[in-house]
């Protein structure tokens, strides 16, 4: 079964716009069910099913709940909706999770079973690099491979230093429509530090970091506070930037910064060490 054109168009348009959504797909049915294998639906982050069809109320509420959870933690889910007596025969009940499957009751008269795979489709996190220092150039080379959409904010004369980035922006002004899933690294090396940091702290971000010494960051914080930047925003600044890897070279410093961004991005998505050891990633 193929996607209906309206669902296909919606999926492509939402991905192009960078909007988060979940795609629910019926992967198996047993006995009588309203939807059949291959049926799909698009679910928004507020739990609204905006297109498609995966069956009636028996499956719908469980799928919408799973979609909201998947969009929150970034993890896909497989839901098996079965009649109560069928679950009991397997020693299961609604709400149980086993071998990666979440079980739910089918209270509908049809007494059919459905397995639905819920996949979160999340936009690439936005990384804004302010500056054209060697560290900035190194970050721009590493970050795309880690899944970041990379925009460089630097004077246009420095744009030739960057290859393969998604967007080049003149000067240090980060666009106001950059969204909430935003990471910013300021690596200006004395060329527009204050202007870049003001821009970086102008909107909520997941991560804002300054590449420089702790002493220099302290002086800049005082300047920013005098310019009206609130203390709560200044407290969010990671300075010095990056994990403490003992990094010395620009490439090593860039690696420590990208590693810190990945660590922050993946918080809440980690699995227990026992699952890792068993090969579940």
Coordinates of C-alpha atoms in Angstrom, one line a residue:
X1 CA 0.0 0.0 0.0
X2 CA 1.4 3.4 -0.9
X3 CA 0.9 6.7 0.8
X4 CA -2.1 8.7 -0.4
X5 CA -0.8 11.8 -2.2
X6 CA -2.1 14.2 0.4
X7 CA -0.2 12.4 3.2
X8 CA 2.9 12.2 1.0
X9 CA 2.8 15.9 0.2
X10 CA 2.3 16.8 3.8
X11 CA 5.3 14.6 4.9
X12 CA 7.6 16.2 2.3
X13 CA 6.4 19.7 3.1
X14 CA 6.8 19.4 6.8
X15 CA 10.2 17.9 6.5
X16 CA 11.2 20.8 4.2
X17 CA 9.9 23.3 6.7
X18 CA 11.7 21.6 9.5
X19 CA 8.6 20.9 11.5
X20 CA 8.5 18.0 14.0
X21 CA 5.9 15.3 13.5
X22 CA 5.4 11.6 14.0
X23 CA 4.6 9.1 11.2
X24 CA 2.4 6.2 12.4
X25 CA 2.3 3.1 10.2
X26 CA 0.2 0.0 10.7
X27 CA 2.6 -2.9 10.2
X28 CA 0.4 -5.9 11.0
X29 CA -3.2 -6.7 11.5
X30 CA -4.9 -9.9 12.7
X31 CA -8.6 -10.7 12.2
X32 CA -11.0 -7.7 11.6
X33 CA -9.5 -4.2 12.0
X34 CA -10.6 -0.8 10.6
X35 CA -7.2 -0.1 9.1
X36 CA -5.0 -2.6 7.3
X37 CA -1.2 -3.1 7.1
X38 CA 0.4 -0.1 5.3
X39 CA -2.1 2.5 6.6
X40 CA -0.3 5.7 7.7
X41 CA -1.0 8.9 9.6
X42 CA 0.8 12.1 10.3
X43 CA 0.6 13.3 14.0
X44 CA 1.7 16.7 15.2
X45 CA 3.6 17.4 18.4
X46 CA 0.3 18.5 20.2
X47 CA -1.1 15.0 19.4
X48 CA -3.3 16.1 16.5
X49 CA -3.7 13.6 13.7
X50 CA -3.6 15.9 10.7
X51 CA -3.7 13.4 7.8
X52 CA -4.1 9.8 7.1
X53 CA -5.8 6.9 8.9
X54 CA -4.7 4.2 11.3
X55 CA -8.1 3.0 12.6
X56 CA -10.7 4.0 15.0
X57 CA -10.7 4.9 18.7
X58 CA -9.4 1.6 19.8
X59 CA -6.0 2.3 18.3
X60 CA -6.1 6.0 17.9
X61 CA -5.7 7.1 21.6
X62 CA -2.8 4.7 22.2
X63 CA -1.0 5.9 19.0
X64 CA -1.5 9.6 19.7
X65 CA -0.1 9.1 23.2
X66 CA 2.9 7.1 21.8
X67 CA 3.5 9.8 19.2
X68 CA 3.7 12.6 21.8
X69 CA 6.2 10.6 23.8
X70 CA 8.3 9.8 20.7
X71 CA 8.4 13.5 19.8
X72 CA 9.4 14.3 23.3
X73 CA 12.3 11.8 23.6
X74 CA 13.2 11.2 20.0
X75 CA 12.6 7.4 20.3
X76 CA 10.4 5.3 17.9
X77 CA 7.8 3.0 19.4
X78 CA 6.0 -0.2 18.4
X79 CA 2.5 -0.6 19.8
X80 CA 0.5 -3.8 19.8
X81 CA -3.2 -3.3 20.3
X82 CA -4.8 -6.6 21.2
X83 CA -8.1 -7.9 22.8
X84 CA -7.8 -8.3 26.5
X85 CA -8.2 -12.1 26.4
X86 CA -5.5 -12.4 23.8
X87 CA -3.1 -10.4 26.0
X88 CA -4.0 -12.5 29.0
X89 CA -3.2 -15.7 27.1
X90 CA 0.3 -14.3 26.7
X91 CA 0.6 -13.3 30.3
X92 CA 0.3 -9.6 29.4
X93 CA -1.9 -6.7 30.3
X94 CA -2.4 -3.2 28.9
X95 CA 0.6 -0.9 29.6
X96 CA 3.1 -3.7 29.6
X97 CA 6.3 -3.3 27.6
X98 CA 8.3 -6.4 26.5
X99 CA 11.1 -6.8 23.9
X100 CA 10.5 -3.2 22.7
X101 CA 6.8 -3.6 22.2
X102 CA 4.2 -1.6 24.2
X103 CA 0.9 -3.5 24.6
X104 CA -2.6 -1.9 24.7
X105 CA -6.2 -3.2 24.9
X106 CA -8.5 -3.4 22.0
X107 CA -12.0 -2.8 23.4
X108 CA -13.7 -2.6 20.1
X109 CA -16.3 -5.3 19.1
X110 CA -14.1 -6.4 16.1
X111 CA -11.6 -8.0 18.6
X112 CA -8.9 -7.6 16.0
X113 CA -5.2 -7.0 16.7
X114 CA -3.0 -4.3 15.2
X115 CA 0.7 -3.5 15.4
X116 CA 1.6 0.2 14.8
X117 CA 5.1 1.6 14.4
X118 CA 5.4 5.2 15.5
X119 CA 8.5 7.1 14.1
X120 CA 9.4 10.6 15.2
X121 CA 10.5 12.9 12.4
X122 CA 12.5 15.6 14.0
X123 CA 14.2 18.6 12.3
X124 CA 18.0 18.8 12.3
X125 CA 19.2 20.9 15.2
X126 CA 20.3 24.4 14.1
X127 CA 23.9 25.3 14.8
X128 CA 25.0 28.9 14.4
X129 CA 28.8 29.5 14.4
X130 CA 29.7 33.1 14.9
X131 CA 33.2 34.0 13.7
X132 CA 35.8 32.7 11.3
X133 CA 38.6 31.5 13.7
X134 CA 40.4 28.2 13.0
X135 CA 38.2 26.6 15.7
X136 CA 35.0 27.9 14.0
X137 CA 36.2 26.5 10.7
X138 CA 37.0 23.1 12.3
X139 CA 33.5 23.0 14.0
X140 CA 31.9 23.7 10.6
X141 CA 33.6 20.7 9.2
X142 CA 32.7 18.3 12.0
X143 CA 29.1 19.3 13.0
X144 CA 27.3 18.4 9.7
X145 CA 28.4 14.8 10.2
X146 CA 26.8 14.9 13.6
X147 CA 23.4 15.9 12.1
X148 CA 23.5 19.6 12.6
X149 CA 22.2 22.2 10.1
X150 CA 25.2 24.6 10.1
X151 CA 24.9 28.3 9.5
X152 CA 28.0 30.5 9.7
X153 CA 27.7 34.1 10.9
X154 CA 30.8 36.0 9.9
X155 CA 31.9 39.0 7.7
X156 CA 31.3 38.1 4.0
X157 CA 35.1 38.4 3.3
X158 CA 35.6 35.4 5.5
X159 CA 33.0 33.2 3.9
X160 CA 35.6 31.6 1.6
X161 CA 37.1 29.8 4.6
X162 CA 34.0 27.6 5.0
X163 CA 33.1 24.7 2.7
X164 CA 30.0 22.5 2.8
X165 CA 28.0 24.5 5.3
X166 CA 24.3 24.9 4.9
X167 CA 24.1 28.7 5.1
X168 CA 26.4 31.8 5.2
X169 CA 25.2 34.9 6.9
X170 CA 27.0 38.3 6.7
X171 CA 28.2 39.6 10.1
X172 CA 27.0 38.2 13.5
X173 CA 23.2 38.7 13.4
X174 CA 21.5 35.4 14.0
X175 CA 18.0 35.4 12.3
X176 CA 15.1 35.9 14.7
X177 CA 13.3 32.9 13.1
X178 CA 16.1 30.5 14.0
X179 CA 13.7 28.6 16.3
X180 CA 14.2 27.0 19.8
X181 CA 16.2 23.9 18.8
X182 CA 19.2 26.2 18.4
X183 CA 22.9 25.8 19.3
X184 CA 25.3 28.7 19.1
X185 CA 29.1 28.8 19.3
X186 CA 30.9 32.2 19.4
X187 CA 34.5 31.9 18.2
X188 CA 35.3 35.4 17.1
X189 CA 38.8 35.7 18.6
X190 CA 38.5 39.4 19.5
X191 CA 36.7 40.4 16.3
X192 CA 33.2 41.4 17.4
X193 CA 33.0 39.3 20.6
X194 CA 30.4 41.4 22.3
X195 CA 28.2 41.8 19.2
X196 CA 28.3 38.1 18.5
X197 CA 27.4 37.2 22.2
X198 CA 24.6 39.7 22.2
X199 CA 23.1 38.1 19.1
X200 CA 23.7 34.6 20.5
X201 CA 21.9 35.4 23.8
X202 CA 19.0 37.3 22.1
X203 CA 16.7 34.2 21.9
X204 CA 16.4 31.0 23.8
X205 CA 18.9 28.4 22.8
X206 CA 19.7 24.8 23.8
X207 CA 23.3 25.7 24.0
X208 CA 25.4 28.9 23.8
X209 CA 29.2 28.7 24.1
X210 CA 32.1 31.0 23.9
X211 CA 35.5 29.9 22.7
X212 CA 38.1 31.7 24.9
X213 CA 39.6 31.8 28.3
X214 CA 37.6 31.9 31.5
X215 CA 39.1 35.3 32.3
X216 CA 38.1 36.8 28.9
X217 CA 34.6 35.3 29.3
X218 CA 34.3 37.0 32.7
X219 CA 35.2 40.4 31.3
X220 CA 32.8 40.0 28.4
X221 CA 30.0 39.0 30.8
X222 CA 30.5 42.2 32.7
X223 CA 30.2 44.2 29.5
X224 CA 27.1 42.3 28.5
X225 CA 25.5 42.8 31.9
X226 CA 26.2 46.6 31.6
X227 CA 24.6 46.5 28.2
X228 CA 21.4 45.0 29.7
X229 CA 21.8 41.3 29.2
X230 CA 20.0 39.6 32.2
X231 CA 22.0 37.5 34.6
X232 CA 19.9 34.5 34.0
X233 CA 20.9 34.5 30.3
X234 CA 24.6 35.1 31.2
X235 CA 24.5 32.0 33.5
X236 CA 23.6 29.8 30.5
X237 CA 26.8 30.7 28.7
X238 CA 29.2 27.8 28.4
X239 CA 32.6 29.4 28.8
X240 CA 35.1 27.9 28.1
X241 CA 33.3 25.9 25.5
X242 CA 33.5 22.2 25.2
X243 CA 34.1 19.1 27.3
X244 CA 37.3 19.0 29.2
X245 CA 39.3 16.7 26.9
X246 CA 42.6 18.4 27.4
X247 CA 42.2 19.8 23.9
X248 CA 45.0 22.1 22.6
X249 CA 44.8 22.3 18.8
X250 CA 41.8 24.0 16.9
X251 CA 40.6 20.6 15.7
X252 CA 40.8 19.1 19.2
X253 CA 38.9 22.1 20.7
X254 CA 36.3 21.8 17.9
X255 CA 35.9 18.1 18.7
X256 CA 35.3 18.9 22.4
X257 CA 32.7 21.5 21.5
X258 CA 30.8 19.2 19.1
X259 CA 31.0 16.4 21.6
X260 CA 29.4 18.6 24.3
X261 CA 26.6 19.6 21.9
X262 CA 25.9 15.9 21.1
X263 CA 25.9 15.1 24.8
X264 CA 23.3 17.8 25.5
X265 CA 21.3 16.8 22.4
X266 CA 21.1 13.1 23.5
X267 CA 20.2 13.6 27.1
X268 CA 17.1 11.6 27.9
X269 CA 17.7 9.3 25.0
X270 CA 20.2 7.1 26.6
X271 CA 19.5 3.4 27.2
X272 CA 20.8 1.4 30.2
X273 CA 24.3 0.0 29.9
X274 CA 22.8 -3.5 30.1
X275 CA 20.9 -2.9 26.9
X276 CA 24.0 -1.5 25.2
X277 CA 26.0 -4.5 26.2
X278 CA 23.3 -6.7 24.7
X279 CA 23.6 -4.9 21.4
X280 CA 20.5 -2.8 21.6
X281 CA 21.4 0.7 20.4

